[in-house]
Short mmCIF file of C-alpha atoms and ligand atoms in Angstrom, two decimals:
data_model
loop_
_atom_site.label_atom_id
_atom_site.label_comp_id
_atom_site.label_asym_id
_atom_site.label_seq_id
_atom_site.Cartn_x
_atom_site.Cartn_y
_atom_site.Cartn_z
CA MET A 1 16.94 7.52 13.40
CA SER A 2 17.37 4.48 15.63
CA HIS A 3 15.70 1.03 15.66
CA ASN A 4 16.28 -0.21 12.14
CA THR A 5 16.92 -3.79 13.30
CA PHE A 6 14.50 -6.72 13.75
CA GLY A 7 15.36 -9.94 15.59
CA HIS A 8 17.87 -11.15 18.16
CA LEU A 9 19.99 -14.02 16.82
CA PHE A 10 18.77 -13.76 13.22
CA ARG A 11 19.00 -9.99 12.88
CA LEU A 12 17.85 -7.88 9.96
CA THR A 13 19.00 -4.27 9.67
CA THR A 14 17.66 -2.26 6.75
CA TRP A 15 18.90 1.06 5.38
CA GLY A 16 18.15 3.47 2.54
CA GLU A 17 15.45 5.84 1.41
CA SER A 18 12.77 5.51 -1.23
CA HIS A 19 14.35 8.08 -3.54
CA GLY A 20 18.02 7.59 -2.63
CA PRO A 21 20.37 5.76 -5.02
CA CYS A 22 19.73 2.35 -3.46
CA ILE A 23 18.29 0.48 -0.50
CA GLY A 24 19.91 -2.38 1.35
CA CYS A 25 20.07 -4.61 4.37
CA VAL A 26 22.45 -6.59 6.51
CA VAL A 27 21.38 -10.00 7.76
CA ASP A 28 23.53 -10.85 10.74
CA GLY A 29 23.56 -14.17 12.61
CA CYS A 30 22.63 -16.41 9.70
CA PRO A 31 24.15 -19.87 10.26
CA PRO A 32 26.85 -20.93 7.78
CA GLY A 33 26.36 -23.50 5.06
CA ILE A 34 22.88 -22.50 3.85
CA GLU A 35 22.62 -22.61 0.07
CA ILE A 36 21.32 -19.31 -1.27
CA THR A 37 21.40 -17.46 -4.59
CA ALA A 38 20.24 -14.01 -5.66
CA GLU A 39 17.80 -15.75 -8.04
CA GLU A 40 16.08 -17.52 -5.13
CA ILE A 41 15.70 -14.22 -3.29
CA GLN A 42 14.47 -12.55 -6.48
CA VAL A 43 11.48 -14.92 -6.70
CA PHE A 44 10.02 -13.38 -3.54
CA LEU A 45 10.95 -9.83 -4.50
CA ASP A 46 9.16 -10.26 -7.81
CA LYS A 47 5.93 -10.98 -5.93
CA ARG A 48 6.18 -7.63 -4.10
CA ARG A 49 7.48 -5.65 -7.09
CA PRO A 50 5.39 -2.64 -8.19
CA GLY A 51 3.94 -2.19 -11.68
CA GLN A 52 2.90 -5.79 -12.26
CA SER A 53 -0.79 -5.18 -12.77
CA ARG A 54 -3.07 -2.19 -13.15
CA TYR A 55 -4.04 -2.66 -9.51
CA THR A 56 -0.63 -1.64 -8.12
CA THR A 57 1.52 1.48 -8.51
CA GLN A 58 2.96 1.97 -11.98
CA ARG A 59 6.38 2.77 -10.55
CA LYS A 60 8.69 0.48 -12.59
CA GLU A 61 11.27 -0.85 -10.18
CA PRO A 62 12.97 -4.07 -11.32
CA ASP A 63 14.06 -4.61 -7.70
CA ALA A 64 17.04 -6.66 -8.85
CA VAL A 65 18.84 -7.83 -5.73
CA ARG A 66 22.60 -8.17 -5.44
CA ILE A 67 24.34 -10.19 -2.71
CA VAL A 68 27.47 -8.26 -1.79
CA SER A 69 28.76 -10.17 1.24
CA GLY A 70 28.35 -13.25 3.39
CA VAL A 71 27.90 -15.81 0.60
CA PHE A 72 30.72 -17.83 -0.94
CA GLU A 73 31.13 -20.94 -3.06
CA ASP A 74 31.08 -24.19 -1.08
CA GLU A 75 34.14 -26.17 -2.18
CA ALA A 76 32.38 -29.51 -1.78
CA THR A 77 29.29 -28.71 -3.86
CA GLY A 78 30.37 -25.71 -5.94
CA LYS A 79 27.16 -23.97 -4.82
CA PRO A 80 26.96 -20.56 -3.12
CA VAL A 81 26.38 -20.88 0.63
CA THR A 82 26.20 -18.53 3.58
CA THR A 83 29.55 -18.22 5.33
CA GLY A 84 28.27 -17.08 8.74
CA ALA A 85 29.50 -13.55 8.00
CA PRO A 86 27.01 -10.66 7.71
CA ILE A 87 25.01 -10.98 4.48
CA SER A 88 24.56 -7.67 2.70
CA LEU A 89 21.94 -7.23 0.02
CA ILE A 90 21.48 -4.20 -2.24
CA ILE A 91 18.75 -3.04 -4.61
CA GLU A 92 19.17 0.02 -6.84
CA ASN A 93 16.33 2.55 -6.97
CA VAL A 94 15.84 3.23 -10.66
CA ASP A 95 12.41 4.82 -11.10
CA GLN A 96 12.30 7.76 -8.73
CA ARG A 97 10.34 10.83 -9.80
CA SER A 98 11.05 13.18 -6.98
CA LYS A 99 9.13 16.03 -8.61
CA ASP A 100 5.95 14.00 -8.06
CA TYR A 101 6.45 14.83 -4.40
CA SER A 102 7.02 18.58 -4.60
CA GLN A 103 3.43 19.22 -3.46
CA ILE A 104 4.00 17.37 -0.19
CA LYS A 105 7.27 19.10 0.60
CA ASP A 106 5.67 21.57 2.98
CA THR A 107 2.20 20.06 3.37
CA PHE A 108 1.32 17.09 5.54
CA ARG A 109 -0.61 14.23 3.95
CA PRO A 110 -3.34 13.25 6.40
CA GLY A 111 -2.92 9.57 7.29
CA HIS A 112 0.76 9.56 6.33
CA ALA A 113 3.89 10.00 8.45
CA ASP A 114 4.74 13.55 7.27
CA PHE A 115 3.43 15.34 10.37
CA THR A 116 4.98 12.96 12.92
CA TYR A 117 8.38 12.88 11.16
CA ILE A 118 8.58 16.68 11.40
CA GLU A 119 7.43 16.60 15.03
CA LYS A 120 10.13 14.06 15.87
CA TYR A 121 13.13 14.92 13.70
CA GLY A 122 12.50 18.52 12.68
CA LEU A 123 13.17 17.63 9.04
CA ARG A 124 12.30 14.87 6.61
CA ASP A 125 13.22 13.40 3.26
CA TYR A 126 9.87 14.16 1.62
CA ARG A 127 10.82 12.47 -1.69
CA GLY A 128 8.60 9.41 -1.67
CA GLY A 129 8.40 9.54 2.10
CA GLY A 130 12.06 8.62 2.71
CA ARG A 131 12.22 5.94 5.43
CA SER A 132 8.45 5.98 5.90
CA SER A 133 8.07 4.66 2.36
CA ALA A 134 7.23 0.99 1.96
CA ARG A 135 10.18 0.78 -0.42
CA GLU A 136 12.08 -0.32 2.70
CA THR A 137 9.95 -3.46 2.83
CA ALA A 138 11.68 -4.84 -0.27
CA MET A 139 14.63 -5.60 2.00
CA ARG A 140 12.40 -7.43 4.48
CA VAL A 141 11.17 -9.63 1.64
CA ALA A 142 14.77 -10.28 0.52
CA ALA A 143 15.88 -11.17 4.06
CA GLY A 144 12.75 -13.28 4.52
CA ALA A 145 13.88 -15.45 1.60
CA ILE A 146 17.00 -16.31 3.61
CA ALA A 147 15.06 -16.75 6.87
CA ARG A 148 12.85 -19.38 5.24
CA LYS A 149 15.92 -21.53 4.61
CA VAL A 150 17.14 -21.37 8.22
CA VAL A 151 14.29 -23.55 9.52
CA PRO A 152 14.22 -26.97 7.81
CA GLY A 153 10.79 -27.78 6.36
CA LEU A 154 9.34 -24.32 7.03
CA ASN A 155 6.67 -23.20 4.54
CA VAL A 156 5.29 -19.68 5.01
CA ARG A 157 2.46 -18.59 2.70
CA ALA A 158 0.03 -15.71 2.74
CA ALA A 159 -3.12 -14.62 0.95
CA LEU A 160 -5.42 -11.62 0.77
CA VAL A 161 -8.64 -12.60 2.54
CA GLN A 162 -10.50 -9.29 2.44
CA MET A 163 -10.40 -6.25 0.15
CA GLY A 164 -12.26 -3.23 1.47
CA PRO A 165 -15.47 -4.72 2.90
CA HIS A 166 -15.38 -7.76 0.58
CA GLU A 167 -14.29 -11.03 2.22
CA ILE A 168 -13.34 -14.24 0.46
CA ASN A 169 -15.47 -17.35 0.77
CA ARG A 170 -13.24 -19.59 2.89
CA ASP A 171 -14.88 -22.72 1.50
CA ASN A 172 -13.16 -21.89 -1.81
CA TRP A 173 -9.67 -21.59 -0.25
CA ASP A 174 -7.09 -22.95 -2.69
CA TRP A 175 -3.40 -22.11 -2.21
CA ALA A 176 -2.73 -22.89 -5.88
CA GLU A 177 -5.06 -20.00 -6.81
CA VAL A 178 -3.03 -17.38 -4.90
CA ASP A 179 -0.43 -16.93 -7.66
CA ASN A 180 -3.04 -17.04 -10.44
CA ASN A 181 -4.60 -13.65 -9.84
CA PRO A 182 -3.26 -10.12 -9.27
CA PHE A 183 -4.64 -9.95 -5.70
CA PHE A 184 -3.08 -13.06 -4.10
CA SER A 185 -6.63 -14.26 -3.42
CA PRO A 186 -7.07 -17.94 -2.50
CA ASP A 187 -10.70 -17.76 -3.70
CA HIS A 188 -11.07 -17.62 -7.49
CA GLU A 189 -14.68 -16.46 -7.09
CA SER A 190 -13.57 -13.28 -5.32
CA VAL A 191 -11.32 -12.09 -8.15
CA GLN A 192 -13.86 -10.58 -10.56
CA GLY A 193 -15.71 -8.74 -7.81
CA TRP A 194 -12.50 -7.39 -6.31
CA ALA A 195 -11.32 -6.24 -9.75
CA SER A 196 -14.51 -4.22 -10.38
CA TYR A 197 -14.48 -2.85 -6.83
CA LEU A 198 -10.85 -1.72 -7.09
CA ASP A 199 -11.36 -0.22 -10.57
CA GLY A 200 -14.16 1.86 -9.08
CA ILE A 201 -12.01 2.92 -6.12
CA ARG A 202 -9.16 3.92 -8.44
CA LYS A 203 -11.41 5.88 -10.80
CA GLN A 204 -12.77 7.81 -7.82
CA GLY A 205 -9.17 8.78 -6.91
CA SER A 206 -9.66 6.88 -3.66
CA SER A 207 -8.11 3.84 -1.95
CA CYS A 208 -9.17 0.89 0.19
CA GLY A 209 -7.85 -1.36 2.94
CA ALA A 210 -7.37 -5.13 3.09
CA ILE A 211 -6.75 -8.09 5.39
CA VAL A 212 -3.89 -10.52 4.81
CA GLU A 213 -3.63 -13.98 6.37
CA VAL A 214 -0.25 -15.65 6.87
CA VAL A 215 0.06 -19.39 7.52
CA ALA A 216 3.37 -20.94 8.53
CA GLU A 217 3.56 -24.73 8.31
CA GLY A 218 6.44 -26.90 9.43
CA VAL A 219 7.06 -24.81 12.55
CA PRO A 220 8.54 -27.21 15.12
CA ALA A 221 6.96 -27.28 18.59
CA GLY A 222 8.92 -25.39 21.21
CA LEU A 223 9.82 -22.09 19.53
CA GLY A 224 9.25 -19.00 21.67
CA ALA A 225 9.87 -18.01 25.25
CA PRO A 226 7.02 -17.75 27.75
CA VAL A 227 7.27 -14.22 29.13
CA TYR A 228 8.82 -11.37 27.12
CA GLY A 229 9.92 -13.41 24.12
CA LYS A 230 6.65 -14.97 23.05
CA LEU A 231 6.52 -16.20 19.49
CA ASP A 232 3.12 -14.55 18.95
CA GLN A 233 4.41 -11.32 20.48
CA ASP A 234 7.34 -11.19 18.07
CA ILE A 235 5.23 -12.16 15.06
CA ALA A 236 2.72 -9.46 15.97
CA SER A 237 5.53 -6.96 16.39
CA GLY A 238 6.99 -7.85 12.99
CA LEU A 239 3.62 -7.59 11.25
CA MET A 240 2.67 -4.38 13.03
CA SER A 241 5.98 -2.86 11.90
CA ILE A 242 4.85 -3.10 8.25
CA ASN A 243 3.72 0.25 6.83
CA ALA A 244 -0.02 0.89 7.01
CA VAL A 245 -0.75 -2.10 9.28
CA LYS A 246 -3.29 -1.15 11.95
CA GLY A 247 -4.37 -4.51 13.35
CA VAL A 248 -2.82 -7.93 13.96
CA GLU A 249 -4.38 -11.10 15.27
CA ILE A 250 -3.18 -14.64 15.91
CA GLY A 251 -5.44 -17.68 15.40
CA ALA A 252 -9.04 -16.85 16.26
CA GLY A 253 -7.79 -13.38 17.24
CA MET A 254 -10.50 -10.83 18.01
CA ASP A 255 -13.19 -13.44 17.35
CA ALA A 256 -11.92 -15.46 20.35
CA ALA A 257 -13.68 -12.94 22.57
CA ALA A 258 -17.06 -14.17 21.33
CA LEU A 259 -16.28 -17.89 21.80
CA THR A 260 -17.04 -19.96 24.89
CA GLY A 261 -14.26 -21.84 26.64
CA GLU A 262 -15.53 -25.08 25.11
CA GLU A 263 -15.52 -23.64 21.61
CA ASN A 264 -12.15 -22.00 21.96
CA ALA A 265 -10.24 -24.90 23.56
CA ASP A 266 -8.22 -26.75 20.96
CA GLU A 267 -8.93 -30.27 22.26
CA ILE A 268 -6.15 -32.84 22.01
CA ARG A 269 -6.21 -36.53 21.06
CA ILE A 270 -3.53 -38.96 20.05
CA GLY A 271 -3.42 -39.28 16.25
CA GLU A 272 -2.91 -42.45 14.24
CA ASP A 273 0.79 -41.69 14.09
CA GLY A 274 0.93 -41.74 17.91
CA LYS A 275 1.56 -38.01 18.07
CA PRO A 276 -0.66 -35.36 19.73
CA LEU A 277 -3.48 -34.28 17.44
CA PHE A 278 -5.25 -30.94 18.00
CA LEU A 279 -8.90 -30.95 16.95
CA SER A 280 -8.91 -27.23 16.09
CA ASN A 281 -6.45 -24.32 15.91
CA ASN A 282 -8.01 -21.30 17.57
CA ALA A 283 -4.64 -20.67 19.24
CA GLY A 284 -3.02 -20.11 15.84
CA GLY A 285 -0.32 -22.66 16.64
CA ILE A 286 0.99 -20.86 19.72
CA LEU A 287 0.28 -21.64 23.39
CA GLY A 288 1.96 -19.78 26.23
CA GLY A 289 4.11 -17.96 23.70
CA ILE A 290 5.52 -21.28 22.45
CA SER A 291 4.76 -23.01 19.15
CA SER A 292 2.65 -26.16 19.49
CA GLY A 293 3.65 -27.75 16.19
CA GLN A 294 0.35 -26.73 14.58
CA PRO A 295 0.40 -24.24 11.71
CA VAL A 296 1.07 -20.70 12.93
CA VAL A 297 -1.75 -18.46 11.71
CA ALA A 298 -1.62 -14.66 11.79
CA ARG A 299 -3.81 -12.03 10.19
CA PHE A 300 -3.21 -8.31 9.70
CA ALA A 301 -5.32 -5.37 8.59
CA VAL A 302 -3.83 -2.84 6.20
CA LYS A 303 -5.37 0.61 6.10
CA PRO A 304 -6.33 2.40 2.85
CA THR A 305 -3.46 4.19 1.11
CA SER A 306 -3.33 7.72 2.49
CA SER A 307 -1.98 9.32 -0.72
CA ILE A 308 -5.17 9.81 -2.69
CA LEU A 309 -6.33 12.15 -5.44
CA THR A 310 -9.41 13.29 -3.52
CA PRO A 311 -8.62 16.59 -1.75
CA ARG A 312 -8.31 16.24 2.05
CA LYS A 313 -8.12 18.92 4.73
CA THR A 314 -4.68 19.40 6.26
CA ILE A 315 -2.14 21.97 7.43
CA ASP A 316 1.23 23.06 6.08
CA ALA A 317 4.57 23.29 7.86
CA LYS A 318 3.89 26.97 8.71
CA GLY A 319 0.64 26.08 10.45
CA ASN A 320 -1.76 27.26 7.74
CA GLU A 321 -4.92 25.28 7.07
CA THR A 322 -4.99 24.01 3.49
CA GLU A 323 -6.03 21.03 1.37
CA ILE A 324 -3.99 18.35 -0.32
CA SER A 325 -4.63 15.87 -3.07
CA THR A 326 -1.71 13.58 -3.72
CA LYS A 327 -0.63 13.03 -7.29
CA GLY A 328 2.12 10.58 -8.15
CA ARG A 329 1.97 6.83 -8.50
CA HIS A 330 0.31 5.13 -5.54
CA ASP A 331 -1.24 1.73 -4.96
CA PRO A 332 -5.03 2.01 -4.57
CA CYS A 333 -4.85 -0.97 -2.16
CA VAL A 334 -1.45 -1.39 -0.54
CA GLY A 335 -2.70 -4.55 1.16
CA ILE A 336 -2.08 -6.48 -2.08
CA ARG A 337 1.65 -5.87 -2.07
CA ALA A 338 1.74 -6.43 1.69
CA VAL A 339 1.13 -10.16 1.15
CA PRO A 340 4.79 -11.16 0.49
CA ILE A 341 5.91 -8.66 3.15
CA GLY A 342 3.72 -10.38 5.76
CA GLU A 343 5.18 -13.74 4.79
CA ALA A 344 8.68 -12.33 5.19
CA MET A 345 8.07 -10.88 8.66
CA VAL A 346 6.61 -14.17 9.91
CA ALA A 347 9.56 -16.10 8.41
CA LEU A 348 12.01 -13.68 10.04
CA ALA A 349 10.38 -14.02 13.48
CA ILE A 350 10.28 -17.82 13.23
CA ALA A 351 13.90 -18.11 12.03
CA ASP A 352 15.03 -15.90 14.91
CA HIS A 353 13.13 -18.02 17.44
CA TYR A 354 14.42 -21.22 15.86
CA LEU A 355 17.99 -20.07 16.49
CA ARG A 356 17.12 -18.80 19.99
CA HIS A 357 15.50 -22.15 20.84
CA ARG A 358 18.54 -24.01 19.58
CA ALA A 359 20.89 -21.74 21.52
CA GLN A 360 19.02 -22.24 24.80
CA THR A 361 18.00 -25.89 24.61
CA GLY A 362 20.39 -27.39 22.07
CA LYS A 363 17.33 -28.70 20.17
CA GLY A 364 16.52 -28.04 16.53
C1 FMN B 401 3.51 -2.24 -0.09
C2 FMN B 401 3.12 -0.91 0.44
C3 FMN B 401 3.08 0.18 -0.42
C4 FMN B 401 2.69 1.43 0.04
N1 FMN B 401 2.60 2.46 -0.84
C5 FMN B 401 2.06 3.62 -0.43
C6 FMN B 401 1.80 4.67 -1.37
O1 FMN B 401 2.04 4.54 -2.57
N2 FMN B 401 1.27 5.82 -0.90
C7 FMN B 401 0.96 5.99 0.43
O2 FMN B 401 0.47 7.03 0.82
N3 FMN B 401 1.21 5.02 1.33
C8 FMN B 401 1.74 3.86 0.94
N4 FMN B 401 1.97 2.87 1.86
C9 FMN B 401 1.66 3.11 3.27
C10 FMN B 401 2.59 4.11 3.93
O3 FMN B 401 3.94 3.71 3.80
C11 FMN B 401 2.22 4.28 5.40
O4 FMN B 401 0.84 4.50 5.53
C12 FMN B 401 2.95 5.47 6.02
O5 FMN B 401 4.32 5.17 6.12
C13 FMN B 401 2.44 5.84 7.41
O6 FMN B 401 2.64 4.78 8.29
P1 FMN B 401 1.42 4.05 9.04
O7 FMN B 401 0.31 3.94 8.05
O8 FMN B 401 1.98 2.71 9.42
O9 FMN B 401 1.05 4.90 10.22
C14 FMN B 401 2.37 1.60 1.42
C15 FMN B 401 2.42 0.50 2.29
C16 FMN B 401 2.77 -0.75 1.80
C17 FMN B 401 2.77 -1.92 2.75
#
């Protein structure tokens, strides 16, 4: 299985299967001298961790991260810093129940990767989906915690803006609210409605989709390359690589098609500080593949979890028509736990471009 690496100068390679003994990653190309501790990384992992509310899978993974290389005590400060060597991170898998998956051993879950894995590789680790499991994304979140520290002043945050058909009211947007509810919603008024909706979905043995919005502030102007290394292209690629993501947009995204040129143009003035001031941000902070200095805004749609209790028509590995209903512990709305993963992928893409920009221009 090839292509387990994301990025060019700041490179993340992940390894491990959902039901193997552990998962891990190697972060290569991280500059030396960046202060980092396992505790700092853990903060982000804890946001993605399963079993934290009744709205996510009850799999109990502590997701305790261990740094096993690339970090050493700085003599001057006594604090652990990156050395410039590859940083390896490991998380033990402690709550596998492989028997939960015996029913999918020879039967393909519609909407999951079972059929395509067999078509491609001729065999698959069916326990928890192996590499197709979103367990892998824990390592993206861990690496994202390091990526955030590579770009001075970078602040990447995300929120759930739609659950199933239910959108937030953007007038209520409050970043402080995001960590106060189990859905990462920035709109406190959405929470009760989403809770009842998701309870209903779960009781029906069903699942629902969601939309996540990621906002990166403190992105310096100039990151990205204009042709095949666009910042928006690489952010979209990183977000689209997350399990269950079926749509990505930057700035006004799909809605830009319905705007006129006048409405869509982000007009520019000179602000009171003498610097360029954009009057809107339909571009999502990226023009010509290069960051403008405005916040970078990306949105992604996560499909409903395919492993559901409701029986679905499918076929087995021998080509017989059958039905499957997936038992085991699954999130009814995987979009919730995708919030910290989206943040991580945007941070990884920006950190990579920050180093690429510095390498080419000497700036940064
Ligand atoms: C955080 C997270 C958790 C997920 N958990 C499940 C799960 O419990 N059951 C499931 O069927 N899919 C789950 N998925 C989605 C599958 O991994 C994904 O649908 C599958 O690998 C097929 O890939 P695709 O949907 O990108 O085509 C999860 C996705 C994310 C982001």
